[in-house]
Amino acid sequence: MPRLVDLLSAPGLDTLRPLAGPLDATEVTGIRLEPRADGLAAVPAGTVTVLLAPLPDHLLDVAVRDAAAAGAAALVLPGGEQPAGDIAVHALAERGRIAVLTTDGDLAALVVAVDRAVAGDSADALARIGAAARELPSAAGDPERAAAIAARLLGTPVERRAAGPGEEGASAAGSDGEVRLAAAAQPGHPGTAVRSVLALAALTAAGGGHGDVPVRSRGHLLAELLVAPQDQTARVAARGRTIGLPVDGRHIALRIEAAALPAAERYRLLDTVLPRTLTDVRQHADGHLPDGVHWNAALVDDALVLLGTWPTDPGAPGRRTALALARRAVDRLRRLHPEADLRGGVGAPHRGPLGIRTSAREARAALLKPTVDTAPVTAHDAAGLDRMLLEWYASDTAREAVDELLAPVTELGPDRADPLLRTLQAYLDHNNSPARAAEELHLHRNAVGARIRRITDLTGADLTDPETRLALQLACRARLSAPPGPA
């Protein structure tokens, strides 16, 4: 029987998002839809159990404990939103050897996909071959990416070499020579899937090329535009226009450092995770993401560069949307790979082909700024505000004013004061909106509200007064941006 980590590569299961617990602890025997949380204690062992009823956050630990005691392989929460569970839930999932996931996909399709993947029959083989036919064309002429996509869809390593004993192989002639791919042989229908997907991947990898051969992938050309010498920018941009890459708009670059991830996982991010993230951002953009915005992504120097292109100046709403996108993407990756130090940087908007390179450089420079675990994405300081605040805060008068204003909070000590100050800054930055502050800090909005009430109780500040808000906003930014030690 397969384990959950093996099933996640199967077609139709890409809507599952891990939240807690191991993915390889228990063999999966099937899937079960459970209408009520009080029935979790009686689910069959080895099942992927999908809870149909909404589950309050305070009952999540009970549900995890019951499902683990029954021997379930996984507990799936519908709705697509991450519950505000605490450390206890993660500890229970690890101790109970059960995976906790969420999904916003069609539950009927999820049931079919799990049953098909567990059976490993002809339907599963056809689904994997069909997914390869849909996804592989985006990797035309890129053998590494084609191999990574094939490995993800098959759930087994695919390497660029001739096949050895006990392996399946495929080859195709390309402009740079023959492309060979190899993977472990499997019996029955899974073996059919391996042979077919390898053949499709080899043809795809050999079907593009280099040099004067037209580049079919926008992502491939975007990567070339970012790394090519500046005197070749115009030539590469002209090729981009012929394949629909919008090089002449106004661009904001997002860079996500992903060197700690395996190559196959970086390609999965490029092909699967980020498209879902874009959909999420469109749903939460409050109208700030117009239809004319185009998104293209590329892997450059083991980092993912995502480029948003606006037909006109994106303004402040566009910059907020780009930053929200980066935070959602990094947050999703950190949940999938908590052991990796994943961080992101956002550049300022710039125009034209050279603007793409400029914004990408700024996004890389933004990564040098300090971050915290609750907000591992930093934006380029286009206005120089951080520098101005630090210069202002260096004066004795300003430092005394800030210390006096924030004293009731800072007297709690750094461990308790810093989270309160960061929450207050986010709350004020978003015009007293607990929902937007919660989204930025990855907290439940009730937690933001509780922290704000704690701050107002300590300071007696009236956050509806414009002058008080401005003073506190400047004080928080100056104090949190200042390096440690004396002025």
Short mmCIF file of C-alpha atoms in Angstrom, two decimals:
data_model
loop_
_atom_site.label_atom_id
_atom_site.label_comp_id
_atom_site.label_asym_id
_atom_site.label_seq_id
_atom_site.Cartn_x
_atom_site.Cartn_y
_atom_site.Cartn_z
CA MET A 1 0.00 0.00 0.00
CA PRO A 2 1.28 3.51 -0.77
CA ARG A 3 1.93 6.14 1.87
CA LEU A 4 0.44 9.63 1.75
CA VAL A 5 3.68 11.22 0.54
CA ASP A 6 3.52 8.91 -2.51
CA LEU A 7 -0.10 9.79 -3.24
CA LEU A 8 0.37 13.57 -3.23
CA SER A 9 2.00 13.39 -6.65
CA ALA A 10 -1.08 11.73 -8.16
CA PRO A 11 -3.34 13.78 -10.49
CA GLY A 12 -6.28 15.34 -8.68
CA LEU A 13 -4.53 15.58 -5.30
CA ASP A 14 -2.71 18.87 -5.86
CA THR A 15 -5.37 20.73 -3.85
CA LEU A 16 -4.24 19.03 -0.63
CA ARG A 17 -2.07 21.31 1.52
CA PRO A 18 -0.18 19.82 4.49
CA LEU A 19 -0.59 21.64 7.81
CA ALA A 20 0.97 19.35 10.42
CA GLY A 21 2.22 15.84 11.05
CA PRO A 22 4.26 13.34 8.98
CA LEU A 23 3.28 12.44 5.44
CA ASP A 24 5.03 9.06 5.38
CA ALA A 25 4.02 7.43 8.65
CA THR A 26 1.07 5.21 7.66
CA GLU A 27 0.09 3.20 4.60
CA VAL A 28 -3.11 4.50 2.98
CA THR A 29 -5.89 1.95 2.51
CA GLY A 30 -8.59 4.27 1.17
CA ILE A 31 -10.57 7.46 1.76
CA ARG A 32 -13.58 8.15 3.99
CA LEU A 33 -15.94 11.13 4.22
CA GLU A 34 -16.88 11.76 7.84
CA PRO A 35 -19.93 14.02 8.41
CA ARG A 36 -19.25 14.82 12.10
CA ALA A 37 -16.17 15.25 14.27
CA ASP A 38 -17.53 12.86 16.92
CA GLY A 39 -17.25 10.01 14.41
CA LEU A 40 -13.49 10.33 13.95
CA ALA A 41 -12.69 7.89 16.74
CA ALA A 42 -14.29 5.05 14.73
CA VAL A 43 -12.79 5.57 11.26
CA PRO A 44 -11.00 2.56 9.70
CA ALA A 45 -7.23 2.42 10.13
CA GLY A 46 -5.17 3.72 7.22
CA THR A 47 -7.89 5.92 5.74
CA VAL A 48 -7.56 9.47 4.52
CA THR A 49 -10.48 10.92 6.49
CA VAL A 50 -12.18 14.06 5.15
CA LEU A 51 -14.21 15.93 7.75
CA LEU A 52 -17.29 17.42 6.10
CA ALA A 53 -18.53 19.60 8.98
CA PRO A 54 -16.80 22.89 9.86
CA LEU A 55 -14.50 22.46 12.83
CA PRO A 56 -14.00 25.25 15.41
CA ASP A 57 -10.35 25.95 16.13
CA HIS A 58 -10.66 24.98 19.80
CA LEU A 59 -11.81 21.46 18.82
CA LEU A 60 -9.01 20.78 16.34
CA ASP A 61 -6.73 19.12 18.89
CA VAL A 62 -9.58 16.78 19.95
CA ALA A 63 -10.25 15.82 16.32
CA VAL A 64 -6.57 15.12 15.66
CA ARG A 65 -6.31 13.00 18.82
CA ASP A 66 -9.41 10.93 17.92
CA ALA A 67 -8.35 10.34 14.31
CA ALA A 68 -4.82 9.37 15.39
CA ALA A 69 -6.17 6.95 18.00
CA ALA A 70 -8.24 5.24 15.28
CA GLY A 71 -5.12 4.81 13.13
CA ALA A 72 -6.15 7.14 10.31
CA ALA A 73 -3.40 8.05 7.85
CA ALA A 74 -4.58 11.65 7.48
CA LEU A 75 -7.24 14.13 8.58
CA VAL A 76 -8.38 16.54 5.85
CA LEU A 77 -10.16 19.78 6.74
CA PRO A 78 -12.32 21.28 3.96
CA GLY A 79 -12.53 24.95 3.06
CA GLY A 80 -8.91 25.65 2.14
CA GLU A 81 -8.22 27.91 5.13
CA GLN A 82 -5.50 27.15 7.65
CA PRO A 83 -7.00 26.84 11.14
CA ALA A 84 -5.47 28.87 13.92
CA GLY A 85 -4.27 25.73 15.75
CA ASP A 86 -1.49 26.10 18.28
CA ILE A 87 1.70 24.17 18.91
CA ALA A 88 -0.29 21.46 20.71
CA VAL A 89 -1.93 20.41 17.41
CA HIS A 90 1.47 19.98 15.72
CA ALA A 91 2.72 17.98 18.71
CA LEU A 92 -0.37 15.75 18.68
CA ALA A 93 -0.03 15.11 14.94
CA GLU A 94 3.65 14.20 15.26
CA ARG A 95 3.08 11.98 18.30
CA GLY A 96 0.01 10.33 16.76
CA ARG A 97 1.80 9.80 13.42
CA ILE A 98 -1.07 11.40 11.48
CA ALA A 99 -0.97 14.04 8.76
CA VAL A 100 -3.31 17.04 8.99
CA LEU A 101 -4.16 18.67 5.66
CA THR A 102 -6.64 21.11 4.18
CA THR A 103 -8.26 21.34 0.76
CA ASP A 104 -10.39 23.81 -1.16
CA GLY A 105 -11.01 21.42 -4.05
CA ASP A 106 -13.98 19.33 -5.15
CA LEU A 107 -14.44 16.58 -2.53
CA ALA A 108 -16.02 14.17 -5.01
CA ALA A 109 -12.99 14.52 -7.29
CA LEU A 110 -10.73 14.06 -4.27
CA VAL A 111 -12.40 10.75 -3.37
CA VAL A 112 -12.01 9.48 -6.94
CA ALA A 113 -8.36 10.58 -7.08
CA VAL A 114 -7.41 8.87 -3.80
CA ASP A 115 -9.22 5.64 -4.69
CA ARG A 116 -7.54 5.63 -8.09
CA ALA A 117 -4.06 6.29 -6.66
CA VAL A 118 -4.40 3.66 -3.92
CA ALA A 119 -5.55 1.04 -6.43
CA GLY A 120 -2.70 1.83 -8.85
CA ASP A 121 -4.82 0.46 -11.70
CA SER A 122 -5.22 1.43 -15.34
CA ALA A 123 -7.29 4.49 -14.40
CA ASP A 124 -4.40 5.79 -12.28
CA ALA A 125 -1.92 5.17 -15.10
CA LEU A 126 -4.12 6.99 -17.61
CA ALA A 127 -4.58 9.93 -15.20
CA ARG A 128 -0.81 10.31 -14.78
CA ILE A 129 -0.22 10.09 -18.54
CA GLY A 130 -2.96 12.65 -19.15
CA ALA A 131 -1.47 15.03 -16.59
CA ALA A 132 1.93 14.65 -18.27
CA ALA A 133 0.42 15.53 -21.64
CA ARG A 134 -1.03 18.72 -20.12
CA GLU A 135 1.96 19.87 -18.06
CA LEU A 136 5.05 18.81 -20.01
CA PRO A 137 4.64 21.20 -23.00
CA SER A 138 5.54 24.12 -20.71
CA ALA A 139 9.02 22.56 -20.35
CA ALA A 140 9.78 22.34 -24.08
CA GLY A 141 13.54 22.41 -24.63
CA ASP A 142 14.32 22.26 -20.88
CA PRO A 143 15.50 18.72 -19.96
CA GLU A 144 15.94 19.45 -16.23
CA ARG A 145 12.45 20.82 -15.86
CA ALA A 146 10.91 18.06 -17.99
CA ALA A 147 12.59 15.44 -15.78
CA ALA A 148 11.39 17.21 -12.63
CA ILE A 149 7.77 17.35 -13.88
CA ALA A 150 7.89 13.65 -14.84
CA ALA A 151 9.30 12.74 -11.42
CA ARG A 152 6.55 14.67 -9.64
CA LEU A 153 3.77 13.08 -11.69
CA LEU A 154 5.15 9.56 -11.30
CA GLY A 155 6.12 9.94 -7.65
CA THR A 156 9.55 8.44 -8.35
CA PRO A 157 12.97 9.96 -9.25
CA VAL A 158 13.64 10.61 -12.95
CA GLU A 159 17.26 11.18 -13.95
CA ARG A 160 18.97 12.45 -17.10
CA ARG A 161 20.97 9.39 -18.14
CA ALA A 162 20.69 6.09 -19.94
CA ALA A 163 18.63 3.42 -18.21
CA GLY A 164 20.43 0.68 -16.30
CA PRO A 165 19.37 -2.81 -15.16
CA GLY A 166 15.94 -2.81 -13.57
CA GLU A 167 15.07 0.60 -15.01
CA GLU A 168 12.87 2.04 -17.74
CA GLY A 169 14.37 4.52 -20.18
CA ALA A 170 13.39 6.87 -22.99
CA SER A 171 15.38 9.02 -25.40
CA ALA A 172 14.81 11.62 -28.11
CA ALA A 173 17.08 13.57 -30.44
CA GLY A 174 17.35 17.31 -29.75
CA SER A 175 19.35 20.17 -31.20
CA ASP A 176 22.03 19.70 -28.51
CA GLY A 177 22.20 15.93 -28.91
CA GLU A 178 20.20 13.01 -27.57
CA VAL A 179 18.19 13.45 -24.36
CA ARG A 180 18.03 10.31 -22.20
CA LEU A 181 15.81 9.83 -19.16
CA ALA A 182 15.68 6.92 -16.72
CA ALA A 183 13.47 5.82 -13.82
CA ALA A 184 12.97 2.68 -11.76
CA ALA A 185 10.90 0.01 -13.49
CA GLN A 186 7.55 -0.92 -11.95
CA PRO A 187 5.24 -3.85 -12.61
CA GLY A 188 1.76 -3.72 -14.09
CA HIS A 189 -0.14 -0.51 -14.70
CA PRO A 190 2.33 1.72 -12.80
CA GLY A 191 5.01 0.45 -15.21
CA THR A 192 2.84 1.54 -18.14
CA ALA A 193 2.62 5.00 -16.64
CA VAL A 194 6.41 5.16 -16.16
CA ARG A 195 7.16 4.15 -19.76
CA SER A 196 4.60 6.52 -21.27
CA VAL A 197 5.48 9.56 -19.14
CA LEU A 198 9.21 9.04 -19.74
CA ALA A 199 8.61 8.96 -23.48
CA LEU A 200 6.56 12.17 -23.35
CA ALA A 201 9.16 13.86 -21.13
CA ALA A 202 12.06 12.92 -23.43
CA LEU A 203 10.23 14.22 -26.51
CA THR A 204 9.37 17.44 -24.66
CA ALA A 205 12.93 17.94 -23.41
CA ALA A 206 14.34 17.51 -26.92
CA GLY A 207 11.63 19.55 -28.62
CA GLY A 208 12.94 23.01 -27.67
CA GLY A 209 16.59 23.93 -27.95
CA HIS A 210 19.04 26.74 -27.49
CA GLY A 211 20.78 29.48 -29.40
CA ASP A 212 18.83 30.42 -32.51
CA VAL A 213 16.04 27.88 -31.93
CA PRO A 214 12.84 29.76 -30.92
CA VAL A 215 12.19 29.71 -27.19
CA ARG A 216 8.72 28.35 -26.49
CA SER A 217 8.54 28.96 -22.78
CA ARG A 218 7.93 32.44 -21.40
CA GLY A 219 9.54 31.34 -18.16
CA HIS A 220 12.64 30.16 -20.00
CA LEU A 221 12.91 33.49 -21.84
CA LEU A 222 12.27 35.52 -18.68
CA ALA A 223 15.18 33.71 -17.02
CA GLU A 224 17.35 34.50 -20.03
CA LEU A 225 16.35 38.17 -19.89
CA LEU A 226 17.34 38.36 -16.22
CA VAL A 227 20.79 36.82 -16.64
CA ALA A 228 21.80 38.02 -20.14
CA PRO A 229 24.39 40.82 -20.48
CA GLN A 230 22.72 44.23 -20.55
CA ASP A 231 23.73 44.88 -24.17
CA GLN A 232 21.64 41.84 -25.20
CA THR A 233 18.51 42.98 -23.37
CA ALA A 234 16.92 44.51 -26.46
CA ARG A 235 17.42 41.35 -28.51
CA VAL A 236 15.97 39.07 -25.81
CA ALA A 237 13.07 41.49 -25.24
CA ALA A 238 12.23 41.39 -28.95
CA ARG A 239 12.01 37.61 -28.80
CA GLY A 240 9.81 37.96 -25.73
CA ARG A 241 7.31 40.13 -27.60
CA THR A 242 6.95 37.46 -30.31
CA ILE A 243 5.77 34.86 -27.75
CA GLY A 244 3.55 37.21 -25.76
CA LEU A 245 5.84 38.11 -22.86
CA PRO A 246 4.65 41.61 -21.82
CA VAL A 247 8.08 43.22 -21.55
CA ASP A 248 6.88 46.81 -22.11
CA GLY A 249 4.58 47.24 -19.12
CA ARG A 250 5.36 48.20 -15.53
CA HIS A 251 6.86 45.33 -13.59
CA ILE A 252 7.13 44.26 -9.95
CA ALA A 253 9.48 41.34 -9.27
CA LEU A 254 9.17 38.89 -6.40
CA ARG A 255 12.16 36.73 -5.53
CA ILE A 256 11.81 33.65 -3.31
CA GLU A 257 15.06 32.04 -2.21
CA ALA A 258 14.54 28.29 -2.58
CA ALA A 259 18.09 26.90 -2.72
CA ALA A 260 17.33 24.68 0.29
CA LEU A 261 14.69 22.79 -1.72
CA PRO A 262 15.44 19.95 -4.15
CA ALA A 263 15.25 20.88 -7.84
CA ALA A 264 12.09 18.83 -8.33
CA GLU A 265 10.36 20.73 -5.52
CA ARG A 266 11.38 24.09 -6.99
CA TYR A 267 9.79 23.06 -10.27
CA ARG A 268 6.66 21.91 -8.42
CA LEU A 269 6.50 25.36 -6.89
CA LEU A 270 6.77 26.88 -10.34
CA ASP A 271 4.20 24.63 -11.96
CA THR A 272 1.63 23.96 -9.22
CA VAL A 273 1.94 25.94 -5.99
CA LEU A 274 2.29 29.42 -7.48
CA PRO A 275 -0.68 29.14 -9.87
CA ARG A 276 -2.86 28.25 -6.87
CA THR A 277 -1.34 31.13 -4.93
CA LEU A 278 -2.21 33.54 -7.74
CA THR A 279 -5.79 32.32 -7.62
CA ASP A 280 -5.88 32.92 -3.86
CA VAL A 281 -4.55 36.46 -4.26
CA ARG A 282 -7.14 37.28 -6.91
CA GLN A 283 -9.85 36.14 -4.51
CA HIS A 284 -8.50 38.32 -1.68
CA ALA A 285 -7.30 41.33 -3.67
CA ASP A 286 -10.45 43.42 -3.06
CA GLY A 287 -10.49 44.51 -6.69
CA HIS A 288 -6.84 45.63 -6.69
CA LEU A 289 -5.79 42.98 -9.22
CA PRO A 290 -7.30 44.01 -12.60
CA ASP A 291 -7.65 41.62 -15.51
CA GLY A 292 -4.82 43.32 -17.40
CA VAL A 293 -2.17 42.10 -14.95
CA HIS A 294 0.05 39.29 -16.29
CA TRP A 295 2.21 36.95 -14.22
CA ASN A 296 5.25 35.01 -15.42
CA ALA A 297 7.75 33.00 -13.41
CA ALA A 298 11.27 31.65 -13.87
CA LEU A 299 13.93 29.84 -11.91
CA VAL A 300 17.14 31.87 -11.68
CA ASP A 301 20.16 30.93 -9.54
CA ASP A 302 18.10 28.39 -7.53
CA ALA A 303 15.60 31.14 -6.71
CA LEU A 304 12.11 31.69 -8.05
CA VAL A 305 11.49 35.05 -9.70
CA LEU A 306 7.82 35.88 -10.21
CA LEU A 307 7.09 38.92 -12.36
CA GLY A 308 3.82 40.85 -12.20
CA THR A 309 3.23 43.19 -15.15
CA TRP A 310 0.69 46.03 -15.10
CA PRO A 311 -0.37 47.95 -18.24
CA THR A 312 -0.08 51.23 -16.27
CA ASP A 313 1.47 52.36 -13.00
CA PRO A 314 0.24 49.82 -10.40
CA GLY A 315 0.29 52.42 -7.64
CA ALA A 316 -0.01 51.56 -3.96
CA PRO A 317 -2.78 48.92 -4.45
CA GLY A 318 -0.64 47.02 -6.93
CA ARG A 319 2.38 47.11 -4.65
CA ARG A 320 0.27 45.81 -1.75
CA THR A 321 -1.05 43.01 -3.94
CA ALA A 322 2.45 42.01 -5.04
CA LEU A 323 3.61 41.95 -1.43
CA ALA A 324 0.56 39.88 -0.41
CA LEU A 325 1.36 37.42 -3.20
CA ALA A 326 4.93 37.01 -2.00
CA ARG A 327 3.80 36.47 1.58
CA ARG A 328 1.21 33.88 0.60
CA ALA A 329 3.68 32.00 -1.59
CA VAL A 330 6.42 31.96 1.05
CA ASP A 331 3.93 31.05 3.79
CA ARG A 332 2.63 28.11 1.75
CA LEU A 333 6.15 26.89 1.06
CA ARG A 334 7.16 27.22 4.71
CA ARG A 335 4.21 25.01 5.66
CA LEU A 336 5.27 22.43 3.10
CA HIS A 337 8.95 22.62 4.08
CA PRO A 338 9.25 23.94 7.66
CA GLU A 339 12.87 22.80 7.81
CA ALA A 340 13.96 25.17 4.99
CA ASP A 341 14.79 28.83 5.61
CA LEU A 342 12.55 30.23 2.87
CA ARG A 343 12.48 34.01 2.45
CA GLY A 344 11.19 36.46 -0.13
CA GLY A 345 11.97 39.95 -1.43
CA VAL A 346 9.82 42.39 -3.42
CA GLY A 347 11.14 45.04 -5.80
CA ALA A 348 9.60 48.40 -6.68
CA PRO A 349 7.66 48.92 -9.95
CA HIS A 350 9.74 49.79 -13.04
CA ARG A 351 8.95 50.13 -16.72
CA GLY A 352 10.14 48.22 -19.78
CA PRO A 353 12.69 45.43 -20.31
CA LEU A 354 15.35 47.14 -18.21
CA GLY A 355 12.71 47.67 -15.53
CA ILE A 356 12.34 43.89 -15.24
CA ARG A 357 16.02 43.58 -14.39
CA THR A 358 15.93 46.58 -12.04
CA SER A 359 12.96 45.31 -10.04
CA ALA A 360 14.51 41.84 -9.84
CA ARG A 361 17.77 43.34 -8.48
CA GLU A 362 15.79 45.33 -5.90
CA ALA A 363 13.93 42.18 -4.85
CA ARG A 364 17.25 40.45 -4.32
CA ALA A 365 18.58 43.42 -2.35
CA ALA A 366 15.43 43.44 -0.20
CA LEU A 367 16.38 39.96 1.00
CA LEU A 368 19.36 41.50 2.81
CA LYS A 369 16.99 43.37 5.14
CA PRO A 370 16.23 41.70 8.48
CA THR A 371 13.04 39.63 8.71
CA VAL A 372 11.09 37.85 11.43
CA ASP A 373 9.41 34.44 11.38
CA THR A 374 5.95 36.01 11.26
CA ALA A 375 6.82 38.11 8.20
CA PRO A 376 9.63 36.43 6.20
CA VAL A 377 9.14 38.73 3.20
CA THR A 378 10.74 42.16 2.85
CA ALA A 379 10.06 44.91 0.34
CA HIS A 380 12.51 47.27 -1.33
CA ASP A 381 12.57 50.63 0.45
CA ALA A 382 11.83 52.68 -2.65
CA ALA A 383 11.05 55.88 -0.77
CA GLY A 384 14.00 55.61 1.60
CA LEU A 385 11.60 55.75 4.55
CA ASP A 386 13.60 53.30 6.67
CA ARG A 387 16.76 55.37 6.18
CA MET A 388 14.98 58.62 7.10
CA LEU A 389 13.44 57.08 10.21
CA LEU A 390 16.77 55.72 11.39
CA GLU A 391 18.40 59.12 10.95
CA TRP A 392 15.57 60.75 12.89
CA TYR A 393 15.67 58.07 15.61
CA ALA A 394 19.42 58.59 16.05
CA SER A 395 18.77 61.95 17.73
CA ASP A 396 18.45 61.97 21.52
CA THR A 397 15.20 63.95 21.40
CA ALA A 398 13.48 61.52 19.04
CA ARG A 399 14.69 58.48 20.96
CA GLU A 400 13.41 59.91 24.25
CA ALA A 401 10.02 60.68 22.68
CA VAL A 402 9.71 57.16 21.28
CA ASP A 403 10.83 55.55 24.54
CA GLU A 404 8.30 57.58 26.51
CA LEU A 405 5.45 56.82 24.12
CA LEU A 406 6.11 53.07 24.00
CA ALA A 407 7.33 52.61 27.58
CA PRO A 408 4.17 50.84 28.88
CA VAL A 409 4.69 48.17 26.21
CA THR A 410 8.49 47.88 26.17
CA GLU A 411 8.55 47.46 29.95
CA LEU A 412 7.05 44.02 29.37
CA GLY A 413 10.42 42.86 27.99
CA PRO A 414 11.46 42.10 24.38
CA ASP A 415 9.80 38.67 24.15
CA ARG A 416 6.37 40.10 25.01
CA ALA A 417 6.77 43.63 23.64
CA ASP A 418 8.04 42.93 20.12
CA PRO A 419 4.97 40.90 19.01
CA LEU A 420 2.71 43.64 20.35
CA LEU A 421 4.66 46.38 18.55
CA ARG A 422 4.73 44.48 15.25
CA THR A 423 1.00 43.89 15.51
CA LEU A 424 0.41 47.58 16.24
CA GLN A 425 2.55 48.62 13.27
CA ALA A 426 0.67 46.29 10.88
CA TYR A 427 -2.67 47.44 12.29
CA LEU A 428 -1.80 51.12 11.77
CA ASP A 429 -0.18 50.50 8.37
CA HIS A 430 -3.50 49.03 7.20
CA ASN A 431 -5.68 51.90 8.47
CA ASN A 432 -6.83 50.16 11.66
CA SER A 433 -7.92 47.03 9.78
CA PRO A 434 -7.56 43.88 11.93
CA ALA A 435 -8.31 41.66 8.91
CA ARG A 436 -5.48 43.07 6.78
CA ALA A 437 -3.08 43.09 9.74
CA ALA A 438 -3.96 39.44 10.47
CA GLU A 439 -3.29 38.54 6.83
CA GLU A 440 0.13 40.23 6.90
CA LEU A 441 1.17 38.65 10.21
CA HIS A 442 -0.43 35.24 9.50
CA LEU A 443 -2.53 35.49 12.65
CA HIS A 444 -6.23 35.03 13.33
CA ARG A 445 -7.98 38.41 13.33
CA ASN A 446 -9.19 37.70 16.87
CA ALA A 447 -5.56 37.47 17.97
CA VAL A 448 -4.87 40.87 16.35
CA GLY A 449 -7.87 42.36 18.13
CA ALA A 450 -6.74 40.97 21.48
CA ARG A 451 -3.24 42.41 21.05
CA ILE A 452 -4.56 45.83 20.06
CA ARG A 453 -6.82 45.90 23.11
CA ARG A 454 -3.84 44.96 25.26
CA ILE A 455 -1.83 47.85 23.78
CA THR A 456 -4.57 50.42 24.30
CA ASP A 457 -5.07 49.20 27.87
CA LEU A 458 -1.36 49.64 28.56
CA THR A 459 -0.84 52.99 26.82
CA GLY A 460 -4.28 54.58 27.08
CA ALA A 461 -3.84 55.63 23.42
CA ASP A 462 -6.87 56.64 21.35
CA LEU A 463 -6.26 54.92 17.99
CA THR A 464 -9.11 56.86 16.38
CA ASP A 465 -7.13 60.11 16.80
CA PRO A 466 -5.05 60.84 13.63
CA GLU A 467 -2.15 62.49 15.51
CA THR A 468 -1.92 59.61 18.00
CA ARG A 469 -1.96 57.07 15.17
CA LEU A 470 0.82 58.89 13.30
CA ALA A 471 2.98 59.21 16.42
CA LEU A 472 2.60 55.53 17.25
CA GLN A 473 3.18 54.45 13.65
CA LEU A 474 6.45 56.42 13.45
CA ALA A 475 7.53 55.18 16.86
CA CYS A 476 6.90 51.52 16.01
CA ARG A 477 8.65 51.76 12.65
CA ALA A 478 11.67 53.56 14.09
CA ARG A 479 12.07 51.20 17.04
CA LEU A 480 11.57 47.98 15.06
CA SER A 481 13.83 49.12 12.19
CA ALA A 482 16.65 50.33 14.44
CA PRO A 483 19.68 48.06 14.89
CA PRO A 484 20.30 46.79 18.44
CA GLY A 485 22.56 48.74 20.78
CA PRO A 486 22.87 52.44 21.60
CA ALA A 487 22.15 55.14 19.04
#
